[in-house]
Tab-separated table of N, CA and C in Angstrom:
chain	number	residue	atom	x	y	z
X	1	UNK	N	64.599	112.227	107.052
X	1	UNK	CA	65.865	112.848	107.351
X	1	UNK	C	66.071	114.008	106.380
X	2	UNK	N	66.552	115.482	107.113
X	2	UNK	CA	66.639	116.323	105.908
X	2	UNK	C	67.846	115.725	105.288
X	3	UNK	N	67.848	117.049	104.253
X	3	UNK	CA	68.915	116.946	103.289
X	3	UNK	C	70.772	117.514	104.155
X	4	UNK	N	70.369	118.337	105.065
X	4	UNK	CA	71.180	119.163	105.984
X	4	UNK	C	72.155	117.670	107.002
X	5	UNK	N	70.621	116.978	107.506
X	5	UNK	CA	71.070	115.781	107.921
X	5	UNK	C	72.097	114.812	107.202
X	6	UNK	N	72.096	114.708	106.109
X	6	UNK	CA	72.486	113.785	105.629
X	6	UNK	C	73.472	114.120	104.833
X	7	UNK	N	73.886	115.349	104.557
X	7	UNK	CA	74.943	116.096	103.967
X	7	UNK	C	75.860	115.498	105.191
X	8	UNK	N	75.666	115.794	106.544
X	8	UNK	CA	76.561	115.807	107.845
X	8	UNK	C	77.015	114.604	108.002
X	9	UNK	N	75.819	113.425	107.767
X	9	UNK	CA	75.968	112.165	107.860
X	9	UNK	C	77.039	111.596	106.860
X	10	UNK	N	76.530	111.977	105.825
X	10	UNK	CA	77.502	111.655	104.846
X	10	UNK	C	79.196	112.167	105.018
X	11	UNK	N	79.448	112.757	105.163
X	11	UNK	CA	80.831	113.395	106.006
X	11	UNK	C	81.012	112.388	107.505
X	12	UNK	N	80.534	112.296	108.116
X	12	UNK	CA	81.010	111.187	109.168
X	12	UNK	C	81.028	110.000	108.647
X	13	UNK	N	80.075	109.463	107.872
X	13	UNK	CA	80.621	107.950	106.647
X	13	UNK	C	81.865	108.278	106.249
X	14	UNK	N	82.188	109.185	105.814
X	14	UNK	CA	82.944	109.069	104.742
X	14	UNK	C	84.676	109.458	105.398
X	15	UNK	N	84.506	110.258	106.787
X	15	UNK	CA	85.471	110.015	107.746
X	15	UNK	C	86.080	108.839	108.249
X	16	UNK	N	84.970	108.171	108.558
X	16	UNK	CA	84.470	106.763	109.111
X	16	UNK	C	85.202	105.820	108.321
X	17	UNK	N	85.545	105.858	106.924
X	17	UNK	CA	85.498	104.855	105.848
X	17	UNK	C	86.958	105.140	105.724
X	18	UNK	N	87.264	106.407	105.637
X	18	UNK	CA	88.954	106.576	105.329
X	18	UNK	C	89.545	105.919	106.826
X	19	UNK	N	89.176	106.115	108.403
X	19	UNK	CA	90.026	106.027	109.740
X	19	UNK	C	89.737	104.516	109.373
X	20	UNK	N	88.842	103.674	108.746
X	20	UNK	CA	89.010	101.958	108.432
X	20	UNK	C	89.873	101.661	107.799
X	21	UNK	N	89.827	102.585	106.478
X	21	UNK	CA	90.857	101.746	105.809
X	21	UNK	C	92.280	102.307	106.283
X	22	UNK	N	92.539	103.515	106.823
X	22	UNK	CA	93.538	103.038	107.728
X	22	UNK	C	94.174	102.500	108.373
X	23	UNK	N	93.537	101.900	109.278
X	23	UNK	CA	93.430	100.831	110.623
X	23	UNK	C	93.663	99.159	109.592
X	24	UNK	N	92.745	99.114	108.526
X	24	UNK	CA	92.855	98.234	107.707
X	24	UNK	C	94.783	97.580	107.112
X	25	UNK	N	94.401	98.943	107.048
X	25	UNK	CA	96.188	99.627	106.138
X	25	UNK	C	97.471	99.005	107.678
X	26	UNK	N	97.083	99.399	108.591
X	26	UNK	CA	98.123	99.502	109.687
X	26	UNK	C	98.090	97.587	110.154
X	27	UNK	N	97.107	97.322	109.989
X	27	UNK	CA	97.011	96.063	110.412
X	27	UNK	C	97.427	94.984	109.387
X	28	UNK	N	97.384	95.182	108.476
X	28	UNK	CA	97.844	93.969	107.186
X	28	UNK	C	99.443	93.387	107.413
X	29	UNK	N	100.182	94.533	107.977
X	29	UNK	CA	101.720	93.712	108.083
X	29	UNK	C	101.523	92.957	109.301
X	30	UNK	N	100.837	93.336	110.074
X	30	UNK	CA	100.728	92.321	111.444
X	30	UNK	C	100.565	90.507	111.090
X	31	UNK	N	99.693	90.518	109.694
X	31	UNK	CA	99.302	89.322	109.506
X	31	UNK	C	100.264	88.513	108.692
X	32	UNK	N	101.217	88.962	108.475
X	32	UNK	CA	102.466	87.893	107.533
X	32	UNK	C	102.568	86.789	108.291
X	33	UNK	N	103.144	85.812	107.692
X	33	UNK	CA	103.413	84.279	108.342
X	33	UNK	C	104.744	84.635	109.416
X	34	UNK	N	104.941	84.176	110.528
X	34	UNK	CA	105.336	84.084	111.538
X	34	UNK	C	106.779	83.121	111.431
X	35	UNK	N	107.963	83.244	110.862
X	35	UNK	CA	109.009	82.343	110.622
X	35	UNK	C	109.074	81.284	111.733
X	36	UNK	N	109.141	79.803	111.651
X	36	UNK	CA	109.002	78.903	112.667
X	36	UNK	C	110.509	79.053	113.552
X	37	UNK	N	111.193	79.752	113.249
X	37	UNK	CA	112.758	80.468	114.261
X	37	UNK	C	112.808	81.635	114.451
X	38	UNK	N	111.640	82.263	114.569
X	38	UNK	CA	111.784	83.589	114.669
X	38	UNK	C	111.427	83.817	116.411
X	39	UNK	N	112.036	84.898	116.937
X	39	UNK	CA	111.428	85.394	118.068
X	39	UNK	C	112.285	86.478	118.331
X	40	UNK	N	111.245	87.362	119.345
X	40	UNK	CA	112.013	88.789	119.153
X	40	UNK	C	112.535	88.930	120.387
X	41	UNK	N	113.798	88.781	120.950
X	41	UNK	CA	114.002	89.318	122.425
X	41	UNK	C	113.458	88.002	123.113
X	42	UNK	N	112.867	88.537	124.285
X	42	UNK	CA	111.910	87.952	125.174
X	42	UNK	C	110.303	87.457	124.558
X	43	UNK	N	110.381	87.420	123.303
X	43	UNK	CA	108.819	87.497	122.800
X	43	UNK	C	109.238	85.737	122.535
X	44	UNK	N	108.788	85.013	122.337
X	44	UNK	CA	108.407	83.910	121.697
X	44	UNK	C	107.747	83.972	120.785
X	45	UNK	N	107.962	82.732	119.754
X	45	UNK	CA	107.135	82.774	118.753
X	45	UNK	C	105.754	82.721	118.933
X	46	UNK	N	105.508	81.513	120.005
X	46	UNK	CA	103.790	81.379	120.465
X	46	UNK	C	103.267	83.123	120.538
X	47	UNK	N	103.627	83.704	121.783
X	47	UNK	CA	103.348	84.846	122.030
X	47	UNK	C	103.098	85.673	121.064
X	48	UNK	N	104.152	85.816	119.945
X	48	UNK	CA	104.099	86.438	118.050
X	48	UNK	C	102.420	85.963	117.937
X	49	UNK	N	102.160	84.581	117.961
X	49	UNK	CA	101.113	84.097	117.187
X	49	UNK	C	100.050	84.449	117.583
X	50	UNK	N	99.725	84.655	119.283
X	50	UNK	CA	99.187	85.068	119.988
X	50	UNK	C	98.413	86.362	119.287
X	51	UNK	N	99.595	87.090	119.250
X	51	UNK	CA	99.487	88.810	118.978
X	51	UNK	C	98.636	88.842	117.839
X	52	UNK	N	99.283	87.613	116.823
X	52	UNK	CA	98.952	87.914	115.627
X	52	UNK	C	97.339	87.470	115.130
X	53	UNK	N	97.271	86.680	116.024
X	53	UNK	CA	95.444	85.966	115.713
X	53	UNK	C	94.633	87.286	116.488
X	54	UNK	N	95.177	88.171	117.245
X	54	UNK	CA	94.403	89.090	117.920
X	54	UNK	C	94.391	90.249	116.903
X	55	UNK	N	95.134	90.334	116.030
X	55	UNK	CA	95.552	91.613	114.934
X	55	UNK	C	94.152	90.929	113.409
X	56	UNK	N	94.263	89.795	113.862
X	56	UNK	CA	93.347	89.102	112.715
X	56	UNK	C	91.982	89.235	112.800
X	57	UNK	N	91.980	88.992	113.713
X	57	UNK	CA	90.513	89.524	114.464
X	57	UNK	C	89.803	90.574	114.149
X	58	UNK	N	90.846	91.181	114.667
X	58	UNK	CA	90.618	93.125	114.355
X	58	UNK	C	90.538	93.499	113.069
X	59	UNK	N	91.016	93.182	112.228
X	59	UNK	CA	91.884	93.202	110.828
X	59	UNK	C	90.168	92.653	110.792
X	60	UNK	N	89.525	91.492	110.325
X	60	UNK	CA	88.476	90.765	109.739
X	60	UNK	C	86.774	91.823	110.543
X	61	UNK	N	87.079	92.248	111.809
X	61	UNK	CA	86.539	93.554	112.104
X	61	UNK	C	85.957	94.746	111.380
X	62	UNK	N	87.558	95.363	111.141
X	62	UNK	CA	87.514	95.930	110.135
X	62	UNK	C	87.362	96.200	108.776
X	63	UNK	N	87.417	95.099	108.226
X	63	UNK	CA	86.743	94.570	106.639
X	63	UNK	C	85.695	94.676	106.565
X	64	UNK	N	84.457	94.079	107.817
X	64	UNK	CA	83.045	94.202	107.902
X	64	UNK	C	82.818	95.967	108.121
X	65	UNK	N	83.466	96.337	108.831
X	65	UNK	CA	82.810	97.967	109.299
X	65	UNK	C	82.865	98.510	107.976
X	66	UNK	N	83.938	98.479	107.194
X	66	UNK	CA	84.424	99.360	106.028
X	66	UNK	C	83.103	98.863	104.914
X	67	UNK	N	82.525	97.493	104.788
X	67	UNK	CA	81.774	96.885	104.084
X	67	UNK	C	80.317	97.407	104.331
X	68	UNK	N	80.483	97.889	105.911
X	68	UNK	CA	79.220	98.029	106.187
X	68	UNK	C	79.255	99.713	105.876
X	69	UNK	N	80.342	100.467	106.232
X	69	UNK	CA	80.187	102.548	105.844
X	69	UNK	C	80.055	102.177	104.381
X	70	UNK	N	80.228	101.179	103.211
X	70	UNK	CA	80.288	101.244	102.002
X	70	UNK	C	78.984	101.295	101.660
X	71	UNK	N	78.405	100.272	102.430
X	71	UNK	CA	76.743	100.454	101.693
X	71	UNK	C	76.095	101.092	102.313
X	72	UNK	N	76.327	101.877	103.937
X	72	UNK	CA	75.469	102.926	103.898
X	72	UNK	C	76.113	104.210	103.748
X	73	UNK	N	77.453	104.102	103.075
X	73	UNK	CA	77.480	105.539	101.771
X	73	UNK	C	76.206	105.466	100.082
X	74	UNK	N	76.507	103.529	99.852
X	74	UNK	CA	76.035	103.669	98.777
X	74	UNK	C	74.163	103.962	98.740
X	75	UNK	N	73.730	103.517	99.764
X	75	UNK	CA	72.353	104.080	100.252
X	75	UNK	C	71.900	105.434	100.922
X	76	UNK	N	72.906	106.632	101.047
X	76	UNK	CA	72.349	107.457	101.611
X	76	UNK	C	71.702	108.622	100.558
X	77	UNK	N	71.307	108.424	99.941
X	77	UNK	CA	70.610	109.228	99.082
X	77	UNK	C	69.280	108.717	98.474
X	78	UNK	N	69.188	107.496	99.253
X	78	UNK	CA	67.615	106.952	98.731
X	78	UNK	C	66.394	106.884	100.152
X	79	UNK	N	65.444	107.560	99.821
X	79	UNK	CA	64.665	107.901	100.948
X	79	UNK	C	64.711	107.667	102.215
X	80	UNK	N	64.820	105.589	102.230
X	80	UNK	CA	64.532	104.956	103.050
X	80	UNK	C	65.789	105.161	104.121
X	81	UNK	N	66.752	105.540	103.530
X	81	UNK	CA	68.093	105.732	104.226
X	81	UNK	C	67.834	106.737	105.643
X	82	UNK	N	68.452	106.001	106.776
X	82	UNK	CA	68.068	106.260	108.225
X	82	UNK	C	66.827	105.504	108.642
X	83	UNK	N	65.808	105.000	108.416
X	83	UNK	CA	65.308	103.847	108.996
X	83	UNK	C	65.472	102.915	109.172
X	84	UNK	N	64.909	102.249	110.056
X	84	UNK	CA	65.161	100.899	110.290
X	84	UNK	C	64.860	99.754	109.452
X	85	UNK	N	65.710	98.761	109.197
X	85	UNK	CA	65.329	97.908	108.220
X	85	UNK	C	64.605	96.809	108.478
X	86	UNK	N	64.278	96.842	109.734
X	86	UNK	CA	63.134	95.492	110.539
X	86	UNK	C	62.014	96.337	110.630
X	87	UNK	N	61.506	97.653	111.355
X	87	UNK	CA	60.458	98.024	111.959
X	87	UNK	C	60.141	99.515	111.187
X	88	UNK	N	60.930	99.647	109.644
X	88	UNK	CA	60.780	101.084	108.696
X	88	UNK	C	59.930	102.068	110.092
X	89	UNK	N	60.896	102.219	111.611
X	89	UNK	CA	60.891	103.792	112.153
X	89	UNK	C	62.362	104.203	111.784
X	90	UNK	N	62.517	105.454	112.133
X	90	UNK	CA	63.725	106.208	112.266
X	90	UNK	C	64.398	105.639	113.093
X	91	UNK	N	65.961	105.893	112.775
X	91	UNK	CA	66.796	105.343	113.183
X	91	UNK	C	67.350	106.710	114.484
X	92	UNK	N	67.464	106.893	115.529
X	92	UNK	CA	67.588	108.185	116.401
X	92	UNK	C	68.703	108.555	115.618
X	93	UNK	N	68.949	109.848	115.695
X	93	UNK	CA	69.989	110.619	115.259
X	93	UNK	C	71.558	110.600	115.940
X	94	UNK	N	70.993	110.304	116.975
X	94	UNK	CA	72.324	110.267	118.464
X	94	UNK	C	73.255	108.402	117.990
X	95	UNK	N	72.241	107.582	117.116
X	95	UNK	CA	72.692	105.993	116.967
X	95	UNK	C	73.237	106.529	115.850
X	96	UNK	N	73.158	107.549	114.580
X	96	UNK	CA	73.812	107.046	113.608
X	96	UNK	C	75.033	108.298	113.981
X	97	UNK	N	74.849	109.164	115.113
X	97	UNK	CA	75.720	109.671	115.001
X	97	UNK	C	77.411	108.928	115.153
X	98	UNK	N	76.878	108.066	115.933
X	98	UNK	CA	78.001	107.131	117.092
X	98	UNK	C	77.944	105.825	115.963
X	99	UNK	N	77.135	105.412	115.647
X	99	UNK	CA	77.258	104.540	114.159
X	99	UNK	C	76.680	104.835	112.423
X	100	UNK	N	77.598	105.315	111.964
X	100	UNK	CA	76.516	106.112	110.687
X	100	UNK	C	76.146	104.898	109.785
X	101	UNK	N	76.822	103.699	109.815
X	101	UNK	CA	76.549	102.614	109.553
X	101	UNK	C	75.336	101.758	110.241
X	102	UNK	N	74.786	102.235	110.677
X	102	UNK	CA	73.580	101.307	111.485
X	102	UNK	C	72.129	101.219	110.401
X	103	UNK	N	71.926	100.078	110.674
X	103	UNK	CA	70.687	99.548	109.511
X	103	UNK	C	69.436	99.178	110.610
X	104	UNK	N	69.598	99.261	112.114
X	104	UNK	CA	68.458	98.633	112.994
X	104	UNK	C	68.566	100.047	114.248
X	105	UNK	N	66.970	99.867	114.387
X	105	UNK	CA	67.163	100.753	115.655
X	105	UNK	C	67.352	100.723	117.048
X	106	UNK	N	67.717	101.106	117.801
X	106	UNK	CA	68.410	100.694	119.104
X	106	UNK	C	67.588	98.967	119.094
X	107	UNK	N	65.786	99.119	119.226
X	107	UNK	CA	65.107	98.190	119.758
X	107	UNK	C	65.059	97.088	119.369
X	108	UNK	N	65.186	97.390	118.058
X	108	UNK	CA	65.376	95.832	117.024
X	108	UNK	C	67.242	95.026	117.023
X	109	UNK	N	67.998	96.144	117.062
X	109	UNK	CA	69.191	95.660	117.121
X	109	UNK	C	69.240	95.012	118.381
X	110	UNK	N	68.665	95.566	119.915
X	110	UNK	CA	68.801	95.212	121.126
X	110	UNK	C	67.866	93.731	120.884
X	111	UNK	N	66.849	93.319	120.097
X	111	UNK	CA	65.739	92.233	119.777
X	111	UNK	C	66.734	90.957	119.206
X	112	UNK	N	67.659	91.725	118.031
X	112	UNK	CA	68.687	90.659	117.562
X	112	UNK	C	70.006	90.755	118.128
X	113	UNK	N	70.349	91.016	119.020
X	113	UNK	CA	71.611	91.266	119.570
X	113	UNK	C	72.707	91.269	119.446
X	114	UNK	N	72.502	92.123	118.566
X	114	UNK	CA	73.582	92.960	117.692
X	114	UNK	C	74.074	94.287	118.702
């Protein structure tokens, strides 16, 4: 991977890493405890809880993505960075564009089904 490459790459990580911890940021009040008399309107509490295990989800989502742009910020300056970590080929340019976080290449990720 050039250096040109990975200047670019590095800027979409690092885009990538701030719109997480955003999303991170927006989702944390979703997860407060749910008052056992609370309900909003027409919402029920179930329905609240509903919402809220679906915000958790997302929320625990997002912890992994941010975990995962962290270490391939903290690896992009060492050779191996953009290959694959099962089959050391290149990782296509078009996969890390759409994931700059990706550690497998289409074939091996499609092998572990990921």
């Amino acid at each position: 991977m050039t250096t040109e490459a990975k200047a670019a790459l590095r800027l979409t990580l690092e885009a990538a890493a701030a719109k997480t911890a955003d999303e991170i940021a927006q989702l944390e009040p979703q997860l407060e405890p749910i008052a056992p008399d609370c309900c909003l309107g027409e919402l029920t509490r179930a329905e609240l809880m509903g919402e809220q295990e679906v915000a958790a989800k997302a929320y625990e989502a997002a912890l992994r993505r941010k975990n995962r742009l962290a270490y391939a910020l903290s690896r992009i300056d060492s050779e191996d960075f953009g290959l694959c970590e099962a089959c050391d080929e290149p990782i296509a340019p078009a996969r890390l564009a759409l994931m700059p976080e990706a550690t497998l290449c289409v074939a091996c990720a499609n092998e572990r089904g990921e």
